[in-house]
Coordinates of N, CA and C in Angstrom, one line a residue:
X247 N -68.9 -51.1 -51.2 CA -68.6 -52.2 -50.4 C -69.3 -52.2 -49.1
X248 N -69.7 -53.3 -48.6 CA -70.4 -53.5 -47.4 C -69.4 -53.7 -46.3
X249 N -69.7 -53.2 -45.1 CA -68.9 -53.4 -44.0 C -69.3 -54.8 -43.4
X250 N -68.4 -55.7 -43.3 CA -68.8 -57.0 -42.7 C -68.7 -57.0 -41.2
X251 N -68.4 -55.9 -40.6 CA -68.3 -55.8 -39.1 C -69.7 -56.1 -38.5
X252 N -70.8 -55.8 -39.1 CA -72.1 -56.0 -38.6 C -72.4 -57.5 -38.4
X253 N -71.6 -58.4 -39.1 CA -71.8 -59.8 -39.0 C -70.9 -60.5 -37.9
X254 N -70.2 -59.6 -37.2 CA -69.3 -60.2 -36.1 C -70.1 -60.0 -34.8
X255 N -70.1 -61.1 -34.0 CA -70.8 -61.2 -32.7 C -69.8 -61.4 -31.6
X256 N -69.7 -60.5 -30.7 CA -68.8 -60.6 -29.5 C -69.6 -61.5 -28.5
X257 N -69.2 -62.7 -28.3 CA -69.9 -63.6 -27.5 C -69.9 -63.2 -26.0
X258 N -68.8 -62.7 -25.6 CA -68.7 -62.3 -24.1 C -69.5 -61.1 -23.8
X259 N -69.9 -60.3 -24.9 CA -70.7 -59.1 -24.7 C -72.2 -59.3 -24.7
X260 N -72.6 -60.5 -25.0 CA -74.0 -60.8 -25.0 C -74.6 -60.7 -23.6
X261 N -75.6 -59.9 -23.5 CA -76.2 -59.6 -22.2 C -77.4 -60.6 -21.9
X262 N -78.1 -61.0 -22.9 CA -79.3 -61.8 -22.8 C -79.0 -63.3 -23.0
X263 N -79.9 -64.1 -22.6 CA -79.7 -65.6 -22.8 C -80.0 -65.8 -24.3
X264 N -80.9 -65.2 -24.9 CA -81.3 -65.3 -26.3 C -81.2 -63.9 -27.0
X265 N -80.4 -63.8 -28.0 CA -80.2 -62.5 -28.7 C -80.7 -62.7 -30.1
X266 N -81.8 -61.9 -30.5 CA -82.3 -62.0 -31.8 C -81.3 -61.3 -32.8
X267 N -81.2 -61.9 -34.0 CA -80.3 -61.4 -35.1 C -81.1 -61.2 -36.3
X268 N -80.8 -60.1 -37.1 CA -81.5 -59.9 -38.4 C -80.6 -59.1 -39.3
X269 N -80.5 -59.5 -40.5 CA -79.7 -58.8 -41.5 C -80.4 -58.9 -42.9
X270 N -80.3 -57.8 -43.6 CA -80.7 -57.8 -45.0 C -79.5 -57.8 -45.9
X271 N -79.3 -58.9 -46.7 CA -78.1 -59.0 -47.5 C -78.4 -58.7 -48.9
X272 N -77.5 -57.9 -49.5 CA -77.7 -57.4 -50.9 C -76.4 -57.6 -51.7
X273 N -76.3 -57.0 -52.8 CA -75.1 -57.1 -53.7 C -73.9 -56.6 -53.0
X274 N -74.0 -55.7 -52.1 CA -72.8 -55.2 -51.4 C -72.1 -56.2 -50.5
X275 N -73.0 -57.0 -49.9 CA -72.5 -58.1 -49.1 C -71.7 -59.1 -49.9
X276 N -72.3 -59.6 -51.0 CA -71.7 -60.6 -51.9 C -70.4 -60.0 -52.5
X277 N -70.3 -58.8 -52.8 CA -69.1 -58.2 -53.4 C -68.0 -58.0 -52.4
X278 N -68.4 -57.9 -51.1 CA -67.4 -57.7 -50.0 C -66.7 -59.0 -49.7
X279 N -67.2 -60.1 -50.0 CA -66.6 -61.4 -49.7 C -65.6 -61.8 -50.7
X280 N -64.4 -62.2 -50.3 CA -63.5 -62.7 -51.3 C -63.8 -64.1 -51.7
X281 N -63.6 -64.5 -53.0 CA -63.9 -65.8 -53.5 C -65.3 -66.2 -53.5
X282 N -66.2 -65.2 -53.4 CA -67.7 -65.6 -53.5 C -68.1 -65.7 -54.9
X283 N -68.7 -66.9 -55.3 CA -69.2 -67.1 -56.6 C -70.5 -66.3 -56.9
X284 N -71.3 -66.2 -55.9 CA -72.6 -65.5 -56.0 C -72.2 -64.0 -55.8
X285 N -72.7 -63.2 -56.7 CA -72.4 -61.7 -56.6 C -73.6 -60.8 -56.5
X286 N -74.8 -61.4 -56.8 CA -76.0 -60.5 -56.7 C -77.1 -61.3 -56.0
X287 N -77.9 -60.5 -55.2 CA -79.0 -61.2 -54.6 C -79.6 -60.3 -53.5
X288 N -80.7 -60.7 -53.0 CA -81.4 -60.0 -52.0 C -82.0 -61.1 -51.0
X289 N -81.4 -61.2 -49.9 CA -81.7 -62.2 -48.9 C -81.9 -61.6 -47.5
X290 N -83.0 -62.1 -46.9 CA -83.3 -61.7 -45.5 C -82.8 -62.8 -44.6
X291 N -82.0 -62.5 -43.6 CA -81.5 -63.5 -42.7 C -82.0 -63.1 -41.3
X292 N -82.6 -64.0 -40.6 CA -83.1 -63.8 -39.2 C -82.8 -65.0 -38.4
X293 N -82.7 -64.8 -37.1 CA -82.5 -65.9 -36.2 C -82.1 -65.4 -34.8
X294 N -81.3 -66.2 -34.2 CA -80.9 -65.9 -32.8 C -79.7 -66.6 -32.4
X295 N -79.1 -66.1 -31.3 CA -77.9 -66.8 -30.7 C -78.3 -67.0 -29.3
X296 N -78.2 -68.2 -28.8 CA -78.6 -68.6 -27.5 C -77.4 -68.9 -26.6
X297 N -77.3 -68.3 -25.5 CA -76.2 -68.6 -24.5 C -76.6 -69.7 -23.6
X298 N -75.8 -70.8 -23.6 CA -76.1 -71.9 -22.7 C -74.8 -72.2 -21.9
X299 N -74.9 -73.2 -21.1 CA -73.7 -73.5 -20.2 C -72.7 -74.1 -21.1
X300 N -71.6 -73.5 -21.3 CA -70.4 -74.0 -22.0 C -70.5 -73.9 -23.5
X301 N -71.5 -73.4 -24.1 CA -71.6 -73.2 -25.5 C -72.7 -72.1 -25.9
X302 N -72.6 -71.8 -27.1 CA -73.6 -70.9 -27.7 C -74.2 -71.6 -28.9
X303 N -75.5 -71.4 -29.1 CA -76.2 -72.0 -30.3 C -76.7 -70.9 -31.2
X304 N -76.2 -71.0 -32.4 CA -76.6 -70.0 -33.5 C -77.6 -70.6 -34.4
X305 N -78.8 -70.0 -34.5 CA -79.8 -70.5 -35.4 C -80.2 -69.4 -36.4
X306 N -80.1 -69.7 -37.7 CA -80.4 -68.6 -38.7 C -81.3 -69.2 -39.8
X307 N -82.1 -68.4 -40.3 CA -83.0 -68.7 -41.4 C -82.8 -67.7 -42.5
X308 N -82.5 -68.1 -43.7 CA -82.3 -67.1 -44.8 C -83.4 -67.4 -45.9
X309 N -84.0 -66.4 -46.4 CA -84.9 -66.5 -47.5 C -84.8 -65.3 -48.4
X310 N -84.9 -65.5 -49.7 CA -84.7 -64.5 -50.7 C -84.4 -65.0 -52.1
X311 N -83.7 -64.2 -52.9 CA -83.3 -64.6 -54.2 C -81.9 -64.2 -54.5
X312 N -81.2 -65.1 -55.3 CA -79.8 -64.8 -55.7 C -79.8 -64.9 -57.3
X313 N -78.9 -64.2 -57.9 CA -78.8 -64.2 -59.3 C -77.8 -65.2 -59.7
X314 N -78.2 -66.1 -60.6 CA -77.4 -67.2 -61.2 C -77.6 -67.2 -62.7
X315 N -76.7 -67.9 -63.4 CA -76.8 -68.0 -64.9 C -77.7 -69.3 -65.2
X316 N -78.6 -69.1 -66.1 CA -79.4 -70.2 -66.6 C -78.6 -71.2 -67.4
X317 N -78.7 -72.4 -67.0 CA -77.9 -73.5 -67.7 C -78.3 -73.7 -69.2
X318 N -79.5 -73.3 -69.5 CA -80.0 -73.5 -70.9 C -79.7 -72.4 -71.8
X319 N -79.9 -71.1 -71.4 CA -79.8 -70.0 -72.3 C -78.6 -69.1 -71.9
X320 N -78.0 -69.3 -70.8 CA -76.9 -68.5 -70.3 C -77.2 -67.1 -69.9
X321 N -78.5 -66.8 -69.8 CA -78.9 -65.4 -69.3 C -79.0 -65.4 -67.8
X322 N -78.8 -64.3 -67.2 CA -79.0 -64.2 -65.7 C -80.5 -64.5 -65.3
X323 N -80.6 -65.1 -64.2 CA -82.0 -65.4 -63.7 C -82.0 -65.3 -62.2
X324 N -83.2 -65.0 -61.6 CA -83.4 -64.9 -60.2 C -83.8 -66.3 -59.6
X325 N -83.0 -66.8 -58.7 CA -83.2 -68.1 -58.2 C -83.7 -67.9 -56.7
X326 N -84.9 -68.3 -56.4 CA -85.4 -68.3 -55.0 C -84.6 -69.3 -54.2
X327 N -84.3 -68.9 -52.9 CA -83.6 -69.8 -52.0 C -84.2 -69.7 -50.6
X328 N -84.0 -70.7 -49.9 CA -84.4 -70.8 -48.5 C -83.4 -71.7 -47.8
X329 N -82.9 -71.2 -46.7 CA -81.8 -72.0 -46.0 C -81.9 -71.8 -44.5
X330 N -81.6 -72.9 -43.8 CA -81.5 -72.9 -42.4 C -80.1 -73.3 -42.0
X331 N -79.6 -72.6 -40.9 CA -78.3 -72.9 -40.4 C -78.3 -73.0 -38.9
X332 N -77.6 -74.0 -38.4 CA -77.4 -74.2 -37.0 C -76.0 -74.5 -36.7
X333 N -75.4 -73.7 -35.9 CA -74.0 -73.9 -35.5 C -73.9 -73.8 -33.9
X334 N -73.0 -74.7 -33.4 CA -72.7 -74.6 -32.0 C -71.3 -74.0 -31.9
X335 N -71.2 -73.0 -31.0 CA -70.0 -72.3 -30.8 C -69.5 -72.5 -29.4
X336 N -68.2 -72.8 -29.2 CA -67.7 -73.0 -27.9 C -66.4 -72.1 -27.8
X337 N -66.1 -71.9 -26.6 CA -64.8 -71.1 -26.3 C -63.8 -72.1 -25.9
X338 N -62.6 -72.0 -26.4 CA -61.5 -73.0 -26.1 C -60.2 -72.4 -26.2
X339 N -59.1 -73.2 -26.5 CA -57.8 -72.7 -26.6 C -57.4 -72.1 -27.9
X340 N -58.0 -72.6 -29.0 CA -57.6 -72.1 -30.3 C -58.8 -72.2 -31.2
X341 N -58.8 -71.5 -32.3 CA -59.9 -71.6 -33.3 C -59.9 -72.9 -34.1
X342 N -61.0 -73.6 -34.1 CA -61.3 -74.7 -35.0 C -62.7 -74.7 -35.5
X343 N -62.9 -75.2 -36.7 CA -64.2 -75.3 -37.3 C -64.4 -76.7 -37.8
X344 N -65.1 -77.5 -37.0 CA -65.4 -78.9 -37.3 C -66.9 -79.0 -37.5
X345 N -67.3 -79.3 -38.8 CA -68.7 -79.5 -39.1 C -69.5 -78.4 -38.6
X346 N -70.4 -78.7 -37.6 CA -71.3 -77.7 -37.1 C -70.9 -77.1 -35.8
X347 N -69.7 -77.4 -35.3 CA -69.1 -76.9 -34.1 C -67.9 -76.0 -34.4
X348 N -68.0 -74.8 -33.9 CA -66.9 -73.8 -34.1 C -66.3 -73.6 -32.7
X349 N -65.0 -73.7 -32.5 CA -64.4 -73.3 -31.3 C -63.6 -72.1 -31.5
X350 N -63.9 -71.1 -30.7 CA -63.1 -69.8 -30.7 C -62.2 -69.7 -29.5
X351 N -61.1 -69.0 -29.7 CA -60.1 -68.8 -28.7 C -60.7 -67.9 -27.6
X352 N -60.5 -68.3 -26.3 CA -61.0 -67.5 -25.2 C -60.6 -66.0 -25.3
X353 N -59.4 -65.8 -25.8 CA -58.9 -64.5 -25.9 C -59.5 -63.7 -27.0
X354 N -60.1 -64.3 -28.0 CA -60.8 -63.6 -29.1 C -62.2 -64.3 -29.4
X355 N -63.1 -63.9 -28.5 CA -64.5 -64.5 -28.5 C -65.4 -63.9 -29.5
X356 N -64.9 -63.5 -30.7 CA -65.8 -62.8 -31.7 C -66.1 -63.8 -32.8
X357 N -67.3 -64.1 -33.0 CA -67.8 -65.0 -34.0 C -68.1 -64.2 -35.3
X358 N -67.4 -64.5 -36.4 CA -67.7 -63.8 -37.7 C -68.7 -64.7 -38.4
X359 N -69.9 -64.3 -38.6 CA -71.0 -65.1 -39.3 C -71.1 -64.8 -40.8
X360 N -70.3 -63.9 -41.3 CA -70.5 -63.5 -42.7 C -70.2 -64.7 -43.7
X361 N -69.1 -65.4 -43.5 CA -68.8 -66.5 -44.4 C -69.8 -67.7 -44.2
X362 N -70.1 -68.1 -42.9 CA -71.1 -69.2 -42.8 C -72.5 -68.9 -43.3
X363 N -72.9 -67.6 -43.3 CA -74.1 -67.2 -43.9 C -74.1 -67.3 -45.4
X364 N -72.9 -66.9 -46.0 CA -72.8 -67.0 -47.4 C -72.8 -68.5 -47.8
X365 N -72.1 -69.3 -47.1 CA -72.1 -70.8 -47.4 C -73.4 -71.4 -47.4
X366 N -74.2 -71.0 -46.4 CA -75.6 -71.6 -46.3 C -76.5 -71.1 -47.5
X367 N -76.3 -69.9 -47.9 CA -77.0 -69.4 -49.0 C -76.5 -70.1 -50.3
X368 N -75.2 -70.2 -50.5 CA -74.7 -70.9 -51.7 C -75.1 -72.3 -51.8
X369 N -75.2 -73.0 -50.6 CA -75.6 -74.4 -50.6 C -77.1 -74.6 -50.9
X370 N -77.8 -73.5 -50.7 CA -79.3 -73.6 -50.9 C -79.6 -73.5 -52.4
X371 N -78.7 -73.0 -53.2 CA -78.9 -72.9 -54.6 C -78.9 -74.2 -55.3
X372 N -80.0 -74.6 -56.0 CA -80.0 -75.9 -56.7 C -78.9 -76.1 -57.7
X373 N -78.6 -77.3 -57.9 CA -77.5 -77.6 -58.9 C -77.8 -77.2 -60.3
X374 N -79.1 -77.4 -60.7 CA -79.5 -77.0 -62.0 C -80.3 -75.7 -62.0
X375 N -79.8 -74.7 -62.8 CA -80.5 -73.4 -62.9 C -81.1 -73.3 -64.2
X376 N -82.5 -73.3 -64.2 CA -83.2 -73.2 -65.5 C -84.4 -72.2 -65.3
X377 N -84.5 -71.3 -66.3 CA -85.7 -70.4 -66.3 C -87.0 -71.2 -66.3
X378 N -88.0 -70.5 -65.9 CA -89.4 -71.1 -66.0 C -89.7 -71.2 -67.5
X379 N -90.5 -72.1 -67.9 CA -90.9 -72.3 -69.4 C -91.3 -70.9 -69.9
X380 N -90.7 -70.6 -71.1 CA -91.1 -69.3 -71.8 C -90.2 -68.1 -71.4
X381 N -89.4 -68.3 -70.3 CA -88.5 -67.1 -69.9 C -87.1 -67.2 -70.5
X382 N -86.7 -68.3 -71.1 CA -85.4 -68.4 -71.6 C -85.2 -67.5 -72.9
X383 N -84.0 -67.1 -73.2 CA -83.7 -66.3 -74.4 C -84.0 -67.1 -75.6
X384 N -85.0 -66.6 -76.4 CA -85.5 -67.4 -77.6 C -84.4 -67.6 -78.6
X385 N -83.5 -66.6 -78.9 CA -82.5 -66.7 -79.9 C -81.5 -67.9 -79.5
X386 N -81.2 -67.9 -78.2 CA -80.3 -69.0 -77.7 C -80.9 -70.3 -77.8
X387 N -82.2 -70.4 -77.5 CA -82.9 -71.7 -77.6 C -83.0 -72.2 -79.1
X388 N -83.2 -71.3 -80.0 CA -83.2 -71.7 -81.4 C -81.9 -72.2 -81.8
X389 N -80.8 -71.6 -81.4 CA -79.5 -72.0 -81.8 C -79.2 -73.4 -81.1
X390 N -79.6 -73.5 -79.9 CA -79.4 -74.8 -79.2 C -80.1 -75.9 -79.9
X391 N -81.3 -75.7 -80.3 CA -82.1 -76.7 -81.1 C -81.5 -77.0 -82.4
X392 N -81.0 -76.0 -83.1 CA -80.3 -76.2 -84.4 C -79.1 -77.0 -84.2
X393 N -78.3 -76.7 -83.2 CA -77.0 -77.5 -83.0 C -77.3 -78.9 -82.6
X394 N -78.3 -79.1 -81.7 CA -78.5 -80.4 -81.2 C -79.2 -81.3 -82.3
X395 N -80.0 -80.7 -83.2 CA -80.5 -81.4 -84.4 C -79.4 -81.8 -85.3
X396 N -78.5 -80.9 -85.6 CA -77.3 -81.3 -86.4 C -76.5 -82.4 -85.8
X397 N -76.3 -82.4 -84.5 CA -75.5 -83.4 -83.9 C -76.3 -84.7 -83.9
X398 N -77.6 -84.8 -83.7 CA -78.3 -86.0 -83.7 C -78.4 -86.6 -85.1
X399 N -78.4 -85.8 -86.2 CA -78.4 -86.3 -87.5 C -77.1 -86.9 -87.9
X400 N -76.0 -86.4 -87.3 CA -74.7 -87.0 -87.5 C -74.6 -88.3 -86.8
X401 N -75.2 -88.5 -85.7 CA -75.2 -89.7 -84.9 C -76.0 -90.8 -85.6
X402 N -77.0 -90.5 -86.4 CA -77.8 -91.4 -87.1 C -77.1 -92.0 -88.3
X403 N -76.2 -91.3 -88.9 CA -75.4 -91.8 -90.0 C -74.5 -92.9 -89.6
X404 N -74.3 -93.9 -90.5 CA -73.5 -95.1 -90.2 C -72.0 -94.6 -90.2
X405 N -71.3 -94.8 -89.2 CA -69.9 -94.3 -89.2 C -69.1 -95.0 -90.2
X406 N -68.2 -94.3 -90.9 CA -67.3 -94.9 -91.9 C -66.2 -95.6 -91.2
X407 N -65.9 -96.8 -91.8 CA -64.9 -97.6 -91.2 C -63.5 -97.2 -91.8
X408 N -62.6 -97.0 -90.9 CA -61.2 -96.6 -91.3 C -60.7 -97.7 -92.2
X409 N -60.2 -97.4 -93.4 CA -59.7 -98.4 -94.4 C -58.6 -99.3 -93.8
X410 N -57.9 -98.8 -92.9 CA -56.8 -99.6 -92.3 C -57.4 -100.8 -91.5
X411 N -58.6 -100.7 -91.0 CA -59.3 -101.7 -90.2 C -60.1 -102.7 -91.1
X412 N -60.3 -102.3 -92.4 CA -61.2 -103.2 -93.2 C -60.5 -104.5 -93.5
X413 N -59.2 -104.6 -93.6 CA -58.5 -105.8 -93.8 C -58.7 -106.8 -92.6
X414 N -58.6 -106.2 -91.4 CA -58.8 -107.0 -90.2 C -60.2 -107.5 -90.1
X415 N -61.2 -106.6 -90.5 CA -62.6 -107.0 -90.4 C -62.8 -108.2 -91.3
X416 N -62.2 -108.2 -92.5 CA -62.3 -109.4 -93.4 C -61.8 -110.6 -92.8
X417 N -60.6 -110.5 -92.1 CA -60.0 -111.7 -91.5 C -60.9 -112.2 -90.4
X418 N -61.5 -111.3 -89.7 CA -62.4 -111.7 -88.6 C -63.6 -112.5 -89.1
X419 N -64.2 -111.9 -90.2 CA -65.4 -112.5 -90.9 C -65.1 -113.9 -91.4
X420 N -63.9 -114.1 -92.0 CA -63.5 -115.4 -92.6 C -63.2 -116.4 -91.5
X421 N -62.7 -115.9 -90.3 CA -62.4 -116.8 -89.2 C -63.6 -117.3 -88.5
X422 N -64.7 -116.5 -88.6 CA -66.0 -117.0 -87.9 C -66.8 -118.0 -88.8
X423 N -66.4 -118.2 -90.0 CA -67.1 -119.2 -90.9 C -66.6 -120.6 -90.7

């Protein structure tokens, strides 16, 4: 398990106006987060936090790969990702997280960046996950082709009419004449 303490930033302890940030995220990071759908990957996150009058600006850039399941063959695959994140952090009375603005309580000015980093990585994963041509599991592709061919031949056949409806069809035909 990875210690998520390294992703916590004490805003009041920042000495410089701009503080550089850098993390290397791996499988331990993903497994340390509760409810994380992504469990494997290697992502480099770099950026900075800038102290301004009345707020802090967090800018992060993530690039790397995460492991997802191929939608076609159901085998694991490496999905390249690239994500940018910008958040404004303010100190106030209580914690709130509205869109891109996070308000932290003055008494607890520690910003936990672990979950926002995970969210930006997860949102950078495309909706469709498919191996490059030729990389899918051949056995699964053959089975998929076989099943889709069987299904399409069933669709080409004329559907049988339920005998209970045939009498109504005859009435409709005679009524149209």
